[in-house]
């Protein structure tokens, strides 16, 4: 589907996590340019405000199309506050783009919540946020329950190299930054197959962002990568729950990503690590 055949998104409300730079910023820009109301998330209020000002100044986006939110995903209580604010102020959410991400650090790092930092920022925070946004994702503009919003997880081809260390998800005993990052991307891809949500995951290509050193020495522009994300936000593009896209092409993910047993096991682990009860 080319840009010329993509539908207008006026009347649609989309939350983009990690929207202050890279693919997240360009995703927000393209969504807003097509008429969507975009909820911008950034790690800090200052970063989010700067991104919004840039969108208004350079992309012709209207200020009233944007709503600004901040939360540091290394702190789960901030994720909870973010979800509460979104549900209160935007009770009807059409799309959630789980994009915020970080490279695992060279040295093993654990958050105040007790989780390996890349696993928390890249997966657990999005898992918690998605669960807490269920009221907004499952109600229509009139507040009636029944419709299901769409979730787009920005994942990575590196999920194919990963395994989830069930007995040691923090990888405290044997830490590798690449293995920790890949594990977080596999978990995010598995989460798209959760029957409780309507979700897909997408590898947007190797893009010239802060994560580029994990992949290669050069990549395509974030604008191009974001285009693959935005396409999946379009209601005119039909999706199958749990589908995985490599840029525009739907392909099979790693076998573990669609195993019912793995989905159930990951949900149980994630609920434990974020402090949710079944």
mmCIF file of C-alpha atoms in Angstrom:
data_model
loop_
_atom_site.group_PDB
_atom_site.id
_atom_site.type_symbol
_atom_site.label_atom_id
_atom_site.label_comp_id
_atom_site.label_asym_id
_atom_site.label_seq_id
_atom_site.Cartn_x
_atom_site.Cartn_y
_atom_site.Cartn_z
ATOM 1 C CA UNK A 1 0.000 0.000 0.000
ATOM 2 C CA UNK A 2 1.595 3.262 -1.087
ATOM 3 C CA UNK A 3 1.341 6.583 0.716
ATOM 4 C CA UNK A 4 -1.187 7.752 -1.869
ATOM 5 C CA UNK A 5 -3.589 4.957 -0.939
ATOM 6 C CA UNK A 6 -3.278 5.291 2.829
ATOM 7 C CA UNK A 7 -6.393 6.698 4.452
ATOM 8 C CA UNK A 8 -6.694 9.943 6.348
ATOM 9 C CA UNK A 9 -6.550 9.489 10.099
ATOM 10 C CA UNK A 10 -8.658 12.437 11.282
ATOM 11 C CA UNK A 11 -10.736 11.408 14.255
ATOM 12 C CA UNK A 12 -8.207 8.744 15.281
ATOM 13 C CA UNK A 13 -6.291 8.964 18.558
ATOM 14 C CA UNK A 14 -2.875 7.308 18.760
ATOM 15 C CA UNK A 15 -0.413 7.057 21.642
ATOM 16 C CA UNK A 16 3.231 6.742 20.565
ATOM 17 C CA UNK A 17 5.765 5.836 23.236
ATOM 18 C CA UNK A 18 9.293 7.100 22.788
ATOM 19 C CA UNK A 19 8.066 9.851 20.482
ATOM 20 C CA UNK A 20 10.813 12.384 21.115
ATOM 21 C CA UNK A 21 13.404 11.056 18.667
ATOM 22 C CA UNK A 22 14.124 8.552 15.928
ATOM 23 C CA UNK A 23 11.357 6.300 14.644
ATOM 24 C CA UNK A 24 8.956 7.376 17.391
ATOM 25 C CA UNK A 25 9.242 11.056 16.490
ATOM 26 C CA UNK A 26 8.826 10.381 12.781
ATOM 27 C CA UNK A 27 5.881 8.066 13.465
ATOM 28 C CA UNK A 28 4.199 10.819 15.464
ATOM 29 C CA UNK A 29 4.898 13.335 12.710
ATOM 30 C CA UNK A 30 3.461 11.173 9.938
ATOM 31 C CA UNK A 31 0.383 10.305 11.994
ATOM 32 C CA UNK A 32 -0.272 13.951 12.837
ATOM 33 C CA UNK A 33 0.275 15.072 9.244
ATOM 34 C CA UNK A 34 -2.481 12.656 8.240
ATOM 35 C CA UNK A 35 -4.864 14.169 10.751
ATOM 36 C CA UNK A 36 -4.576 11.964 13.821
ATOM 37 C CA UNK A 37 -4.583 13.242 17.366
ATOM 38 C CA UNK A 38 -1.219 12.057 18.680
ATOM 39 C CA UNK A 39 -0.393 11.462 22.305
ATOM 40 C CA UNK A 40 3.346 12.067 22.540
ATOM 41 C CA UNK A 41 5.253 10.174 25.197
ATOM 42 C CA UNK A 42 8.777 11.037 26.227
ATOM 43 C CA UNK A 43 11.044 10.108 29.104
ATOM 44 C CA UNK A 44 10.902 13.634 30.536
ATOM 45 C CA UNK A 45 8.478 16.522 30.231
ATOM 46 C CA UNK A 46 11.252 18.668 28.744
ATOM 47 C CA UNK A 47 12.011 16.177 25.968
ATOM 48 C CA UNK A 48 8.330 15.775 25.145
ATOM 49 C CA UNK A 49 7.768 19.527 25.021
ATOM 50 C CA UNK A 50 10.750 19.967 22.705
ATOM 51 C CA UNK A 51 9.435 17.278 20.347
ATOM 52 C CA UNK A 52 5.994 18.880 20.254
ATOM 53 C CA UNK A 53 7.458 22.331 19.565
ATOM 54 C CA UNK A 54 9.508 20.857 16.720
ATOM 55 C CA UNK A 55 6.462 19.169 15.175
ATOM 56 C CA UNK A 56 4.498 22.413 15.269
ATOM 57 C CA UNK A 57 7.376 24.525 13.947
ATOM 58 C CA UNK A 58 8.744 22.256 11.223
ATOM 59 C CA UNK A 59 5.949 19.883 10.191
ATOM 60 C CA UNK A 60 2.955 22.206 10.264
ATOM 61 C CA UNK A 61 1.246 20.104 12.929
ATOM 62 C CA UNK A 62 -1.404 21.934 14.931
ATOM 63 C CA UNK A 63 -0.818 22.275 18.650
ATOM 64 C CA UNK A 64 -4.334 20.988 19.356
ATOM 65 C CA UNK A 65 -3.486 17.699 17.623
ATOM 66 C CA UNK A 66 -0.917 16.872 20.273
ATOM 67 C CA UNK A 67 -1.167 15.788 23.892
ATOM 68 C CA UNK A 68 2.015 15.528 25.918
ATOM 69 C CA UNK A 69 2.923 12.859 28.468
ATOM 70 C CA UNK A 70 6.135 11.895 30.209
ATOM 71 C CA UNK A 71 7.200 8.759 32.050
ATOM 72 C CA UNK A 72 10.557 7.134 32.614
ATOM 73 C CA UNK A 73 10.002 3.468 31.767
ATOM 74 C CA UNK A 74 12.834 2.532 34.132
ATOM 75 C CA UNK A 75 10.298 3.297 36.895
ATOM 76 C CA UNK A 76 7.094 1.265 36.735
ATOM 77 C CA UNK A 77 5.223 3.674 38.998
ATOM 78 C CA UNK A 78 5.676 6.315 36.303
ATOM 79 C CA UNK A 79 4.184 3.915 33.740
ATOM 80 C CA UNK A 80 1.175 3.500 36.031
ATOM 81 C CA UNK A 81 0.768 7.265 36.317
ATOM 82 C CA UNK A 82 1.038 7.627 32.536
ATOM 83 C CA UNK A 83 -1.690 5.052 31.952
ATOM 84 C CA UNK A 84 -3.960 6.665 34.520
ATOM 85 C CA UNK A 85 -3.568 10.089 32.929
ATOM 86 C CA UNK A 86 -4.214 8.768 29.405
ATOM 87 C CA UNK A 87 -7.353 6.852 30.401
ATOM 88 C CA UNK A 88 -8.698 9.878 32.284
ATOM 89 C CA UNK A 89 -8.028 12.377 29.498
ATOM 90 C CA UNK A 90 -8.480 10.144 26.419
ATOM 91 C CA UNK A 91 -10.967 7.401 27.324
ATOM 92 C CA UNK A 92 -11.100 6.287 23.691
ATOM 93 C CA UNK A 93 -7.769 5.194 22.166
ATOM 94 C CA UNK A 94 -7.610 3.811 18.631
ATOM 95 C CA UNK A 95 -3.959 2.767 18.444
ATOM 96 C CA UNK A 96 -1.099 2.229 20.866
ATOM 97 C CA UNK A 97 2.387 2.222 19.331
ATOM 98 C CA UNK A 98 4.798 0.524 21.733
ATOM 99 C CA UNK A 99 7.991 2.035 20.367
ATOM 100 C CA UNK A 100 10.138 3.304 23.265
ATOM 101 C CA UNK A 101 13.346 1.367 23.512
ATOM 102 C CA UNK A 102 16.939 1.380 24.607
ATOM 103 C CA UNK A 103 20.073 -0.615 23.990
ATOM 104 C CA UNK A 104 21.080 -2.785 26.901
ATOM 105 C CA UNK A 105 24.059 -1.179 28.649
ATOM 106 C CA UNK A 106 27.526 -2.679 28.636
ATOM 107 C CA UNK A 107 27.309 -3.447 32.335
ATOM 108 C CA UNK A 108 24.468 -5.398 33.887
ATOM 109 C CA UNK A 109 21.990 -2.843 35.242
ATOM 110 C CA UNK A 110 18.929 -3.465 37.390
ATOM 111 C CA UNK A 111 16.131 -0.921 37.900
ATOM 112 C CA UNK A 112 14.679 0.128 41.251
ATOM 113 C CA UNK A 113 11.837 -2.283 40.431
ATOM 114 C CA UNK A 114 14.345 -5.136 40.381
ATOM 115 C CA UNK A 115 14.388 -5.863 36.638
ATOM 116 C CA UNK A 116 17.194 -5.851 34.070
ATOM 117 C CA UNK A 117 16.820 -2.406 32.574
ATOM 118 C CA UNK A 118 16.448 -3.268 28.884
ATOM 119 C CA UNK A 119 13.882 -5.981 29.659
ATOM 120 C CA UNK A 120 11.889 -3.471 31.690
ATOM 121 C CA UNK A 121 12.107 -0.463 29.371
ATOM 122 C CA UNK A 122 11.632 -2.383 26.128
ATOM 123 C CA UNK A 123 9.073 -4.964 27.225
ATOM 124 C CA UNK A 124 7.772 -4.931 30.809
ATOM 125 C CA UNK A 125 6.832 -1.244 30.772
ATOM 126 C CA UNK A 126 4.929 -1.723 27.519
ATOM 127 C CA UNK A 127 3.260 -4.853 28.864
ATOM 128 C CA UNK A 128 2.088 -2.960 31.939
ATOM 129 C CA UNK A 129 1.046 0.101 29.943
ATOM 130 C CA UNK A 130 -0.975 -2.000 27.492
ATOM 131 C CA UNK A 131 -2.759 -3.828 30.296
ATOM 132 C CA UNK A 132 -3.599 -0.586 32.105
ATOM 133 C CA UNK A 133 -4.850 1.075 28.908
ATOM 134 C CA UNK A 134 -7.375 -1.698 28.308
ATOM 135 C CA UNK A 135 -10.355 0.541 29.255
ATOM 136 C CA UNK A 136 -9.400 3.052 26.545
ATOM 137 C CA UNK A 137 -8.506 0.410 23.967
ATOM 138 C CA UNK A 138 -11.769 -1.484 24.407
ATOM 139 C CA UNK A 139 -14.332 1.327 24.449
ATOM 140 C CA UNK A 140 -15.708 3.440 21.615
ATOM 141 C CA UNK A 141 -15.967 7.222 21.457
ATOM 142 C CA UNK A 142 -19.203 7.043 23.433
ATOM 143 C CA UNK A 143 -17.648 4.996 26.193
ATOM 144 C CA UNK A 144 -19.321 1.749 25.156
ATOM 145 C CA UNK A 145 -17.284 -1.398 25.609
ATOM 146 C CA UNK A 146 -16.855 -3.691 22.629
ATOM 147 C CA UNK A 147 -14.429 -2.237 20.129
ATOM 148 C CA UNK A 148 -10.781 -3.193 20.375
ATOM 149 C CA UNK A 149 -8.012 -0.759 19.609
ATOM 150 C CA UNK A 150 -4.949 -1.762 17.680
ATOM 151 C CA UNK A 151 -1.486 -2.241 19.175
ATOM 152 C CA UNK A 152 1.676 -1.973 17.099
ATOM 153 C CA UNK A 153 4.821 -3.244 18.801
ATOM 154 C CA UNK A 154 8.013 -1.896 17.240
ATOM 155 C CA UNK A 155 10.214 -4.952 17.515
ATOM 156 C CA UNK A 156 13.401 -6.117 15.857
ATOM 157 C CA UNK A 157 14.731 -8.815 13.602
ATOM 158 C CA UNK A 158 17.152 -9.582 16.443
ATOM 159 C CA UNK A 159 14.297 -11.329 18.242
ATOM 160 C CA UNK A 160 15.196 -14.323 16.067
ATOM 161 C CA UNK A 161 18.538 -14.659 17.835
ATOM 162 C CA UNK A 162 16.987 -14.596 21.297
ATOM 163 C CA UNK A 163 15.790 -16.901 23.979
ATOM 164 C CA UNK A 164 13.950 -15.961 27.151
ATOM 165 C CA UNK A 165 15.898 -16.919 30.221
ATOM 166 C CA UNK A 166 12.916 -18.100 32.260
ATOM 167 C CA UNK A 167 14.903 -18.977 35.376
ATOM 168 C CA UNK A 168 16.992 -15.791 35.222
ATOM 169 C CA UNK A 169 15.196 -13.131 33.127
ATOM 170 C CA UNK A 170 17.531 -10.505 34.588
ATOM 171 C CA UNK A 171 20.474 -12.483 33.149
ATOM 172 C CA UNK A 172 22.391 -11.823 36.320
ATOM 173 C CA UNK A 173 24.383 -15.038 36.093
ATOM 174 C CA UNK A 174 25.491 -14.630 32.494
ATOM 175 C CA UNK A 175 25.019 -11.147 31.113
ATOM 176 C CA UNK A 176 25.477 -10.096 27.501
ATOM 177 C CA UNK A 177 24.097 -6.756 26.323
ATOM 178 C CA UNK A 178 23.170 -8.163 22.923
ATOM 179 C CA UNK A 179 21.427 -11.186 24.453
ATOM 180 C CA UNK A 180 19.573 -8.955 26.913
ATOM 181 C CA UNK A 181 18.393 -6.633 24.153
ATOM 182 C CA UNK A 182 17.354 -9.532 21.915
ATOM 183 C CA UNK A 183 15.439 -11.131 24.792
ATOM 184 C CA UNK A 184 13.450 -7.920 25.265
ATOM 185 C CA UNK A 185 12.581 -7.867 21.561
ATOM 186 C CA UNK A 186 11.489 -11.504 21.571
ATOM 187 C CA UNK A 187 9.249 -10.823 24.565
ATOM 188 C CA UNK A 188 7.676 -7.839 22.807
ATOM 189 C CA UNK A 189 7.073 -9.993 19.717
ATOM 190 C CA UNK A 190 5.553 -12.798 21.785
ATOM 191 C CA UNK A 191 3.259 -10.278 23.486
ATOM 192 C CA UNK A 192 1.717 -9.404 20.113
ATOM 193 C CA UNK A 193 0.291 -12.942 20.000
ATOM 194 C CA UNK A 194 -1.517 -12.510 23.326
ATOM 195 C CA UNK A 195 -5.199 -13.286 22.641
ATOM 196 C CA UNK A 196 -6.230 -10.513 25.041
ATOM 197 C CA UNK A 197 -5.042 -7.845 22.609
ATOM 198 C CA UNK A 198 -5.277 -7.054 18.899
ATOM 199 C CA UNK A 199 -1.646 -6.537 18.053
ATOM 200 C CA UNK A 200 1.099 -6.923 15.518
ATOM 201 C CA UNK A 201 4.843 -6.464 15.737
ATOM 202 C CA UNK A 202 7.061 -4.893 13.123
ATOM 203 C CA UNK A 203 10.759 -4.703 12.373
ATOM 204 C CA UNK A 204 11.012 -1.264 10.721
ATOM 205 C CA UNK A 205 14.332 -2.023 9.072
ATOM 206 C CA UNK A 206 17.831 -1.059 10.129
ATOM 207 C CA UNK A 207 17.491 2.663 10.726
ATOM 208 C CA UNK A 208 19.930 5.423 11.556
ATOM 209 C CA UNK A 209 18.880 5.862 15.190
ATOM 210 C CA UNK A 210 20.558 5.518 18.586
ATOM 211 C CA UNK A 211 20.124 1.737 18.300
ATOM 212 C CA UNK A 212 22.026 1.503 14.995
ATOM 213 C CA UNK A 213 25.312 0.235 16.563
ATOM 214 C CA UNK A 214 23.484 -2.950 17.584
ATOM 215 C CA UNK A 215 22.849 -3.763 13.936
ATOM 216 C CA UNK A 216 25.239 -2.182 11.457
ATOM 217 C CA UNK A 217 27.353 0.844 10.594
ATOM 218 C CA UNK A 218 24.674 2.529 8.506
ATOM 219 C CA UNK A 219 20.935 2.394 8.055
ATOM 220 C CA UNK A 220 17.993 4.004 6.329
ATOM 221 C CA UNK A 221 16.418 7.186 7.633
ATOM 222 C CA UNK A 222 13.978 7.051 10.571
ATOM 223 C CA UNK A 223 11.416 8.545 8.172
ATOM 224 C CA UNK A 224 11.469 5.351 6.124
ATOM 225 C CA UNK A 225 11.323 3.102 9.157
ATOM 226 C CA UNK A 226 8.423 5.073 10.619
ATOM 227 C CA UNK A 227 6.468 4.645 7.403
ATOM 228 C CA UNK A 228 6.248 0.900 8.059
ATOM 229 C CA UNK A 229 4.918 1.570 11.553
ATOM 230 C CA UNK A 230 2.358 4.138 10.413
ATOM 231 C CA UNK A 231 1.057 1.796 7.740
ATOM 232 C CA UNK A 232 0.054 -0.686 10.426
ATOM 233 C CA UNK A 233 -1.778 2.055 12.342
ATOM 234 C CA UNK A 234 -4.101 2.600 9.368
ATOM 235 C CA UNK A 235 -7.517 0.970 9.847
ATOM 236 C CA UNK A 236 -7.581 0.342 6.094
ATOM 237 C CA UNK A 237 -4.725 -2.121 6.565
ATOM 238 C CA UNK A 238 -6.165 -5.384 7.839
ATOM 239 C CA UNK A 239 -4.117 -7.161 10.460
ATOM 240 C CA UNK A 240 -4.092 -10.631 11.964
ATOM 241 C CA UNK A 241 -3.461 -10.796 15.690
ATOM 242 C CA UNK A 242 0.115 -11.817 16.413
ATOM 243 C CA UNK A 243 1.352 -11.145 12.885
ATOM 244 C CA UNK A 244 4.970 -10.070 12.446
ATOM 245 C CA UNK A 245 6.127 -7.736 9.690
ATOM 246 C CA UNK A 246 9.604 -7.186 8.342
ATOM 247 C CA UNK A 247 9.048 -3.672 7.050
ATOM 248 C CA UNK A 248 5.977 -4.065 4.758
ATOM 249 C CA UNK A 249 6.143 -7.818 4.325
ATOM 250 C CA UNK A 250 4.345 -10.179 6.666
ATOM 251 C CA UNK A 251 6.717 -13.010 7.530
ATOM 252 C CA UNK A 252 6.891 -15.744 10.133
ATOM 253 C CA UNK A 253 8.515 -14.634 13.397
ATOM 254 C CA UNK A 254 10.730 -16.887 15.477
ATOM 255 C CA UNK A 255 8.779 -20.093 16.253
ATOM 256 C CA UNK A 256 8.598 -19.299 19.970
ATOM 257 C CA UNK A 257 6.776 -16.041 19.234
ATOM 258 C CA UNK A 258 3.531 -17.768 18.327
ATOM 259 C CA UNK A 259 3.551 -20.711 20.742
ATOM 260 C CA UNK A 260 0.532 -20.616 23.053
ATOM 261 C CA UNK A 261 2.585 -22.085 25.875
ATOM 262 C CA UNK A 262 5.227 -19.383 25.502
ATOM 263 C CA UNK A 263 2.580 -16.647 25.449
ATOM 264 C CA UNK A 264 1.009 -17.959 28.668
ATOM 265 C CA UNK A 265 4.372 -18.420 30.342
ATOM 266 C CA UNK A 266 5.507 -14.916 29.406
ATOM 267 C CA UNK A 267 2.269 -13.378 30.687
ATOM 268 C CA UNK A 268 2.745 -15.141 34.010
ATOM 269 C CA UNK A 269 6.348 -13.958 34.253
ATOM 270 C CA UNK A 270 5.479 -10.391 33.241
ATOM 271 C CA UNK A 271 2.604 -10.193 35.749
ATOM 272 C CA UNK A 272 4.991 -11.306 38.464
ATOM 273 C CA UNK A 273 7.711 -8.824 37.516
ATOM 274 C CA UNK A 274 5.399 -5.802 37.221
ATOM 275 C CA UNK A 275 3.456 -6.710 40.345
ATOM 276 C CA UNK A 276 0.129 -7.533 38.738
ATOM 277 C CA UNK A 277 -2.094 -10.272 40.132
ATOM 278 C CA UNK A 278 -3.818 -12.715 37.793
#
